[in-house]
Coordinates of C-alpha atoms in Angstrom, one line a residue:
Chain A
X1 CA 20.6 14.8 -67.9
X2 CA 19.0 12.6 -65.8
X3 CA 16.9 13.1 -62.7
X4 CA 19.8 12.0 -60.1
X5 CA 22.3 14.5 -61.7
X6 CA 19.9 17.3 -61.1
X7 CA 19.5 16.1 -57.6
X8 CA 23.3 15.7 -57.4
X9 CA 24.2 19.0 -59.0
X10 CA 21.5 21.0 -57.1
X11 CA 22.6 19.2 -53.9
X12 CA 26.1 20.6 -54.7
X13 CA 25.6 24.0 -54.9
X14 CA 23.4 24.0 -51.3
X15 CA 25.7 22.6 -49.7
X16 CA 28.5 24.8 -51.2
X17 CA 26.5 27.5 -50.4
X18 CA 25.5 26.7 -46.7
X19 CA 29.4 25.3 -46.2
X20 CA 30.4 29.0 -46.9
X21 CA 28.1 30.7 -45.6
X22 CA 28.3 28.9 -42.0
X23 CA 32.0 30.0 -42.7
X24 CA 31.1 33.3 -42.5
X25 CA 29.3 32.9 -40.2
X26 CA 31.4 30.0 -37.7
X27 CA 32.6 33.0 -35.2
X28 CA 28.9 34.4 -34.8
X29 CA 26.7 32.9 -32.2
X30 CA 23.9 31.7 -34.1
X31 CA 21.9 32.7 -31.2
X32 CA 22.7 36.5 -31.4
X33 CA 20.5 39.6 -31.3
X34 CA 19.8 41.7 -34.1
X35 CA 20.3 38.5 -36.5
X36 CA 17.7 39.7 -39.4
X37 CA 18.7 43.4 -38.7
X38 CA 22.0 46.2 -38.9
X39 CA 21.7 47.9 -35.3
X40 CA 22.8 51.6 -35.8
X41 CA 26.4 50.9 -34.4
X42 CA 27.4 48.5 -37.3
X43 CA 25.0 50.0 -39.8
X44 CA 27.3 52.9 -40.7
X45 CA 29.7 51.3 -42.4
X46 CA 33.9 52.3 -42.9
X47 CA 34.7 53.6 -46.5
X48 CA 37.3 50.5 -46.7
X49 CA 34.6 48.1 -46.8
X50 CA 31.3 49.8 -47.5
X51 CA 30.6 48.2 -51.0
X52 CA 30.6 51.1 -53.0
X53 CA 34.5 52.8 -52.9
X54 CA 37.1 51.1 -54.3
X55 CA 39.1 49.3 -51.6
X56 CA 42.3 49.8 -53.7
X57 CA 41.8 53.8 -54.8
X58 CA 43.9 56.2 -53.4
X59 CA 40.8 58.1 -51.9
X60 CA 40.4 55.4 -48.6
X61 CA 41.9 56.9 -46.0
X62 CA 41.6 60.1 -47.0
X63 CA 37.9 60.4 -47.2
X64 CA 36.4 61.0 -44.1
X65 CA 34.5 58.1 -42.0
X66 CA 31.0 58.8 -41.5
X67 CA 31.5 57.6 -37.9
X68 CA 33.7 60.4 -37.3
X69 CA 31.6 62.9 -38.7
X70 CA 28.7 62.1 -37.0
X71 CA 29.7 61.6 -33.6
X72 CA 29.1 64.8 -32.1
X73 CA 25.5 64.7 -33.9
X74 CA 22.1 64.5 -32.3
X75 CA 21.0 60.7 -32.7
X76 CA 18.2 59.0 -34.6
X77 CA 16.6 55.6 -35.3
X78 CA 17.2 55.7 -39.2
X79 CA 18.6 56.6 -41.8
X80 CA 22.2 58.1 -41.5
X81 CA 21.2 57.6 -38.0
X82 CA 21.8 60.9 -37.2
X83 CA 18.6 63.2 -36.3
X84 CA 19.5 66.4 -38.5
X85 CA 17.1 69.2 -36.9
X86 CA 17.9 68.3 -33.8
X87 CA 21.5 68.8 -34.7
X88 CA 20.8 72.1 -36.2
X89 CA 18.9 73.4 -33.9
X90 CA 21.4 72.9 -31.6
X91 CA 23.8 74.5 -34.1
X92 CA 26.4 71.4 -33.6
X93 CA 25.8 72.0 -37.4
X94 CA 25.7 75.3 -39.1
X95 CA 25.7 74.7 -43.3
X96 CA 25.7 77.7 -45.4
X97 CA 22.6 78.9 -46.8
X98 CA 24.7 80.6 -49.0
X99 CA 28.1 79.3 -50.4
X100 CA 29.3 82.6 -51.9
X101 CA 28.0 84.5 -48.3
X102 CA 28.5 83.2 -45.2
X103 CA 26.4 85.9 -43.1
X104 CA 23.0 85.5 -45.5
X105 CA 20.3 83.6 -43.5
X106 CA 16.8 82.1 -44.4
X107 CA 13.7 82.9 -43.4
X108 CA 12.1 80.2 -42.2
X109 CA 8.3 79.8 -42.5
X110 CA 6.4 79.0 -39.3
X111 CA 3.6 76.8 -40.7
X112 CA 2.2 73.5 -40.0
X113 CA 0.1 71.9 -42.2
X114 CA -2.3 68.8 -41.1
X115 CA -3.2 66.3 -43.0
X116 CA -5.6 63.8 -41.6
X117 CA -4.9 60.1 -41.6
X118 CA -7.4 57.1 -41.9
X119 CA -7.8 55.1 -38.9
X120 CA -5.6 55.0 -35.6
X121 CA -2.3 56.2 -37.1
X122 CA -1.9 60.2 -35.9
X123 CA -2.3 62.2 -38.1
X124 CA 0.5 64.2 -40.1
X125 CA 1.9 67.6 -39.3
X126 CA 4.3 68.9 -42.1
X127 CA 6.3 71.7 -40.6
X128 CA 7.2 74.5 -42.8
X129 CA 9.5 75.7 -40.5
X130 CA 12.5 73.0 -40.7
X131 CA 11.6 73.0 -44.2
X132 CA 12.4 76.8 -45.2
X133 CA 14.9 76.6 -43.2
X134 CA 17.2 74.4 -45.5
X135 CA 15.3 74.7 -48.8
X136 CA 13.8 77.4 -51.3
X137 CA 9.8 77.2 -51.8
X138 CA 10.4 76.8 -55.4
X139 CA 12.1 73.3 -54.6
X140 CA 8.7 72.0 -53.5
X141 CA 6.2 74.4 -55.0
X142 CA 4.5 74.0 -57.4
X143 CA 6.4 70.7 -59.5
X144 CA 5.8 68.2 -56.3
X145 CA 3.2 69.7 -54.5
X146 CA 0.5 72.4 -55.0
X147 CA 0.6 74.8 -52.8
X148 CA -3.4 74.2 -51.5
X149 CA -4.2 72.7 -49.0
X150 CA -5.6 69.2 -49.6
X151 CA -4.7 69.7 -53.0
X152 CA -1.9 66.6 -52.9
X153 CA -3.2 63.1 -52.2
X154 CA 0.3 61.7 -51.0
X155 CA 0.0 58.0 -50.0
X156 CA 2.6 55.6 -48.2
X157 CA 3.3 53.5 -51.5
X158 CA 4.1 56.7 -53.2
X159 CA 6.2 58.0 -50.8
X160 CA 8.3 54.6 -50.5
X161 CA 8.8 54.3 -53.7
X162 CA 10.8 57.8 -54.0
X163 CA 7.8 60.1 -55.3
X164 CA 6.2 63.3 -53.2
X165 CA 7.6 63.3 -49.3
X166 CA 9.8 59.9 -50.6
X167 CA 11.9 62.2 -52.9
X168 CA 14.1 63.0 -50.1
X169 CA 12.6 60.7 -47.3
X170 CA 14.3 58.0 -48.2
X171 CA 17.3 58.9 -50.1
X172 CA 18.9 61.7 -47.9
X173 CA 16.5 62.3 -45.6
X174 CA 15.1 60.1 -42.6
X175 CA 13.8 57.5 -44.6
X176 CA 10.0 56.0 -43.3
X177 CA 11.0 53.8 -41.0
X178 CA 10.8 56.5 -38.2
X179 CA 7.1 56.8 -38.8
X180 CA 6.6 59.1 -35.7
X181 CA 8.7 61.7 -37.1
X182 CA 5.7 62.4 -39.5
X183 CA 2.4 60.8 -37.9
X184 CA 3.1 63.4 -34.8
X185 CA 0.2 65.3 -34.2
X186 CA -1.3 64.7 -30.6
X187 CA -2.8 61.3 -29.7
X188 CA -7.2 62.0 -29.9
X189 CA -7.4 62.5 -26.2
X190 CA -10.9 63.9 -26.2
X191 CA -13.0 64.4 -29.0
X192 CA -11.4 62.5 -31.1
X193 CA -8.5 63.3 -34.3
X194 CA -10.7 66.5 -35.1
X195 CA -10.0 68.1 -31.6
X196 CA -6.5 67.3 -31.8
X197 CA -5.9 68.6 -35.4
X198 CA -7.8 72.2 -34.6
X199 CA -5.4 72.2 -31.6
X200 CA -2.1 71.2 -34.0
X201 CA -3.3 73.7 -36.5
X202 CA -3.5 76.1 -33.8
X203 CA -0.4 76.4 -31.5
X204 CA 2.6 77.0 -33.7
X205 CA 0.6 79.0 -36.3
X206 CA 1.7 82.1 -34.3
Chain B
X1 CA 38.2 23.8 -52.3
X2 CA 39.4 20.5 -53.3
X3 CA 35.8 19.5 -53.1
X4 CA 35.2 21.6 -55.6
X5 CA 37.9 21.3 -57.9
X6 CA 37.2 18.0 -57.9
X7 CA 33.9 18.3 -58.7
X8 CA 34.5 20.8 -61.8
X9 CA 37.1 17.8 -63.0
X10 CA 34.7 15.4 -62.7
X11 CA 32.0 17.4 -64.4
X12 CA 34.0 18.0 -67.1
X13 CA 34.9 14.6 -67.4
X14 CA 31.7 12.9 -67.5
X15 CA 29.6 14.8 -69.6
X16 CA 28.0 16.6 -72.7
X17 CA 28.1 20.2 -73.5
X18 CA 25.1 21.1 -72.5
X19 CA 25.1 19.0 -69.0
X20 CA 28.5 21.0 -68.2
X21 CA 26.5 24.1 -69.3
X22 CA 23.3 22.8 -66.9
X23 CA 26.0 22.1 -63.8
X24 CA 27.7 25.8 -64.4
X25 CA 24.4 27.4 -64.1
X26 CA 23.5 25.5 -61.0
X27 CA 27.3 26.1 -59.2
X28 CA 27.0 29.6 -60.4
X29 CA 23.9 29.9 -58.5
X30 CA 25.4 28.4 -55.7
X31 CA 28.2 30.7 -55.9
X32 CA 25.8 33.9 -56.2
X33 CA 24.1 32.9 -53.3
X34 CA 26.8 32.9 -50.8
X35 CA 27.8 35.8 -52.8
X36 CA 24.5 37.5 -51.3
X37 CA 26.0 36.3 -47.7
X38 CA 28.5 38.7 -48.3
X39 CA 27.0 41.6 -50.0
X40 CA 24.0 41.8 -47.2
X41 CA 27.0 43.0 -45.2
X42 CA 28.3 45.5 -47.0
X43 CA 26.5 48.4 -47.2
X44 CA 27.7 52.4 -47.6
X45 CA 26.9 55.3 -45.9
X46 CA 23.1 56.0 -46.5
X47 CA 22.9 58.8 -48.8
X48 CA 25.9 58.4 -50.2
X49 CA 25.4 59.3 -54.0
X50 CA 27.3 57.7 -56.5
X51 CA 27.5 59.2 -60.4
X52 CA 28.1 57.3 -62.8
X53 CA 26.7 58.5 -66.1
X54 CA 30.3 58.8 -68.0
X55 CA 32.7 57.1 -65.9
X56 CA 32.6 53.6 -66.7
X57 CA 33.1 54.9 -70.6
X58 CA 35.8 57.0 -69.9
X59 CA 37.1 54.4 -68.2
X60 CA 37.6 56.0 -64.9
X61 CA 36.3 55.2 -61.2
X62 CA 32.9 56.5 -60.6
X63 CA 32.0 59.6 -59.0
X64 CA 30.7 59.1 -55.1
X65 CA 29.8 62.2 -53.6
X66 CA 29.0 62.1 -50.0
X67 CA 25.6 63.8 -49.7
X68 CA 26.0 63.5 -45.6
X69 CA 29.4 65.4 -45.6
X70 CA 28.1 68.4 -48.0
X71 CA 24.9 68.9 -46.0
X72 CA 27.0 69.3 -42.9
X73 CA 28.5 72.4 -44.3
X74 CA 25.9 73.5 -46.5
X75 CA 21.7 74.0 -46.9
X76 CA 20.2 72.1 -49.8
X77 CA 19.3 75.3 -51.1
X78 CA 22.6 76.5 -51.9
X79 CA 23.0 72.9 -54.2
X80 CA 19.2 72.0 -55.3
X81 CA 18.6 75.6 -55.9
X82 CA 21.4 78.3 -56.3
X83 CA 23.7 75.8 -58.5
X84 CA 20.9 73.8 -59.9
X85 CA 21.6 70.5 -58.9
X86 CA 18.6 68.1 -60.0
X87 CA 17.0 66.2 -57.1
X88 CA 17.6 62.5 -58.9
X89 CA 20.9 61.1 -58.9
X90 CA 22.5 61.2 -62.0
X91 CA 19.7 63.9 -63.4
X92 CA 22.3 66.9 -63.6
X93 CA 24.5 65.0 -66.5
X94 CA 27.3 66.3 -64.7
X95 CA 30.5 66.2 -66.9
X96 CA 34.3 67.8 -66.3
X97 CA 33.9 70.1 -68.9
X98 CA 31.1 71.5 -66.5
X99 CA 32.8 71.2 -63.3
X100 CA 36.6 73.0 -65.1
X101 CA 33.7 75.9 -65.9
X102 CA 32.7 76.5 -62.7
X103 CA 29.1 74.9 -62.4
X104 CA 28.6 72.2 -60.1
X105 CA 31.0 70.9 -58.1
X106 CA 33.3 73.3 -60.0
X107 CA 31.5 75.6 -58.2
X108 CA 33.1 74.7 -55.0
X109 CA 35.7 73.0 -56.2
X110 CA 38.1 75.1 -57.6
X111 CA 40.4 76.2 -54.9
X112 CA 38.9 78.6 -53.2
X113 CA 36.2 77.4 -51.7
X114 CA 37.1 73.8 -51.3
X115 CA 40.4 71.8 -52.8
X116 CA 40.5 72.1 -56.9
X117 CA 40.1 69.7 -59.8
X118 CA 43.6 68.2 -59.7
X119 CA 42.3 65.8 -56.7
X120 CA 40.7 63.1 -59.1
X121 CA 40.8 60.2 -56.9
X122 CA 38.9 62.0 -54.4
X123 CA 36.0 62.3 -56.6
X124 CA 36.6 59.5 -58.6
X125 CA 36.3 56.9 -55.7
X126 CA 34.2 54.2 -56.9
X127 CA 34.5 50.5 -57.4
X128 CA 34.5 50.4 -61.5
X129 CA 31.5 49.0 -62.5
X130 CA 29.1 50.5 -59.6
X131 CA 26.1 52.5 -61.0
X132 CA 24.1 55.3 -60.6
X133 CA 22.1 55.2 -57.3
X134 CA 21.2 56.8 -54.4
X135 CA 22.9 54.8 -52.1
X136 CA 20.6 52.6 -49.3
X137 CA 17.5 54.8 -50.7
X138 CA 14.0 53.1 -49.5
X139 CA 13.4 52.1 -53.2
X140 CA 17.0 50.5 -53.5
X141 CA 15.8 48.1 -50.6
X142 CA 12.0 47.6 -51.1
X143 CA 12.1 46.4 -54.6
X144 CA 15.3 44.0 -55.2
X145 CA 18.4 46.1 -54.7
X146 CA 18.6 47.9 -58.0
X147 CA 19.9 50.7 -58.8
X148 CA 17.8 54.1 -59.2
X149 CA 17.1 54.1 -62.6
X150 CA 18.9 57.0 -64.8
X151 CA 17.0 60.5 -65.1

């Protein structure tokens, strides 16, 4: 094959490729917002078209839209875009703890744990509370982490690639991207990140 | 498309084996690409697990099971601890005869609690083919979009 033909055939394909895809494309302003991003109103998609369900099974239509579902919810930046404690808190959600009874509840832990961060970012404050409130200790404890403080060295790459915190944040939880949902103790006002972790540690210790 | 029809003709025409071969490859890519165009857009709920351990052998859809729609009505506990559901797509080798005995989705799924077994096609939603993932999972989009890999 000579060198032209590569040329030609490589040529080819671009412009196959680019023809399409400006088709696609022909009733988008190429000068829109959001261009290398979903925004939250199109990023939950229909089950008709959402990649994964068969367009042509029976179950489209009857399934229910996500949209629908989560209308009523408390909002977030990520994920399912929908900010689950807030939701339950505000009972506009109330799931079962219990699928057999309805009237058994959980007792929730109230315990924050702080773990300090290099640098600028805030620190972390893990709250127990939410926590218990939707899951057993034995889901945690001890398999993914001990149960010691600063006993698990938990780092970012972990975490984003689905081990420690990244189990569920990032599969079914909110995923990373809403880093402030984590890295939430107080800004160092005075006295630096030590101040403001003895004060995190403190107040909701009870 | 008669650009491209034309093209294959021609290709055909003019040349050896291995050039067509060579020239396939490189529309192929071509066609993968805008391919991508499309699939970029496309994109199910986050969360959304689908199971597909069994199916694809057994020759029926795979299994997608809305994760966002069960934790509306129930606490993870009541799954990832009380019925023993692994936390890993796929890792509870989920099979009918499981689910006609009660564990698992049978649990639920029986008629009492929430519709019964003869409801396949709710299930068994899936585009053939599709594999076992956590759907829209960080590691699904941080490493090339491939699926969560099996237990």
């Amino acid at each position: 094959m000579k060198t032209t033909d590569h040329i030609r055939v490589l040529a080819v394909s671009a412009l196959i490729c680019v023809a399409s895809g400006s088709a696609v494309f022909a009733a988008e302003n190429p000068n829109r917002f959001n261009r290398l991003f979903t925004p939250p109103e199109k990023a939950v998609q229909s089950i008709k078209d959402d990649g994964i369900h068969d367009p042509q099974g029976p179950a489209v239509g009857v399934l229910q839209e996500p949209k629908q579902a989560f209308a009523p919810l408390e909002k977030s930046i990520s994920g399912n875009y929908v900010d689950w404690t807030a939701s339950l808190r505000k009972q506009q959600i109330s799931p079962l703890f219990d699928y057999q009874d309805p009237a058994k509840k959980p007792q929730p832990m109230d315990l924050n744990i702080v773990m300090e961060v290099k640098g600028s970012t805030p620190d972390v404050v893990f709250p127990h509370n939410i926590h218990t409130e939707l899951l057993d200790c034995s889901v945690c404890h001890p398999q993914v982490f001990v149960p010691q403080k600063g006993g698990n060295q938990i780092s970012m790459a972990e975490i984003m690639l689905g081990q420690k915190c990244g189990i569920c944040h990032g599969s079914v939880a909110f995923p990373v991207s809403d880093c402030k949902a984590c890295h939430s103790s107080k800004p160092p006002a005075a006295g630096g990140k030590k101040a403001a972790k003895k004060a995190a540690d403190k107040a909701p210790k009870k | 498309m008669n650009i491209r029809q034309n093209w294959i003709k021609r290709t055909i025409a003019s040349g050896s084996k291995v050039r067509i071969k060579r020239r396939f490859i490189a529309y192929c890519l071509g066609l993968m690409s805008v391919a991508g165009v499309f699939c970029t857009t496309a994109q199910a709920e986050y969360g959304d697990i689908v199971l597909n351990n069994y199916s694809d052998q057994a020759q029926i859809r795979p299994v997608i099971f809305p994760h966002w729609f069960h934790r509306i009505r129930y606490r993870c506990k009541t799954c990832h601890g009380d019925l023993g559901f692994k936390i890993k797509a796929g890792g509870s080798e989920i099979n009918m005869l499981k689910i006609i005995n009660g564990e698992y989705c049978g649990a639920c799924h029986n008629g009492k609690i929430a519709w019964a077994m003869e409801n396949c096609d709710l299930c068994h939603s899936a585009k053939p083919g599709t594999p076992t993932q956590a759907h829209k999972s960080s590691k699904q989009s941080l490493i090339s979009p491939q699926p969560v890999e099996k237990k």
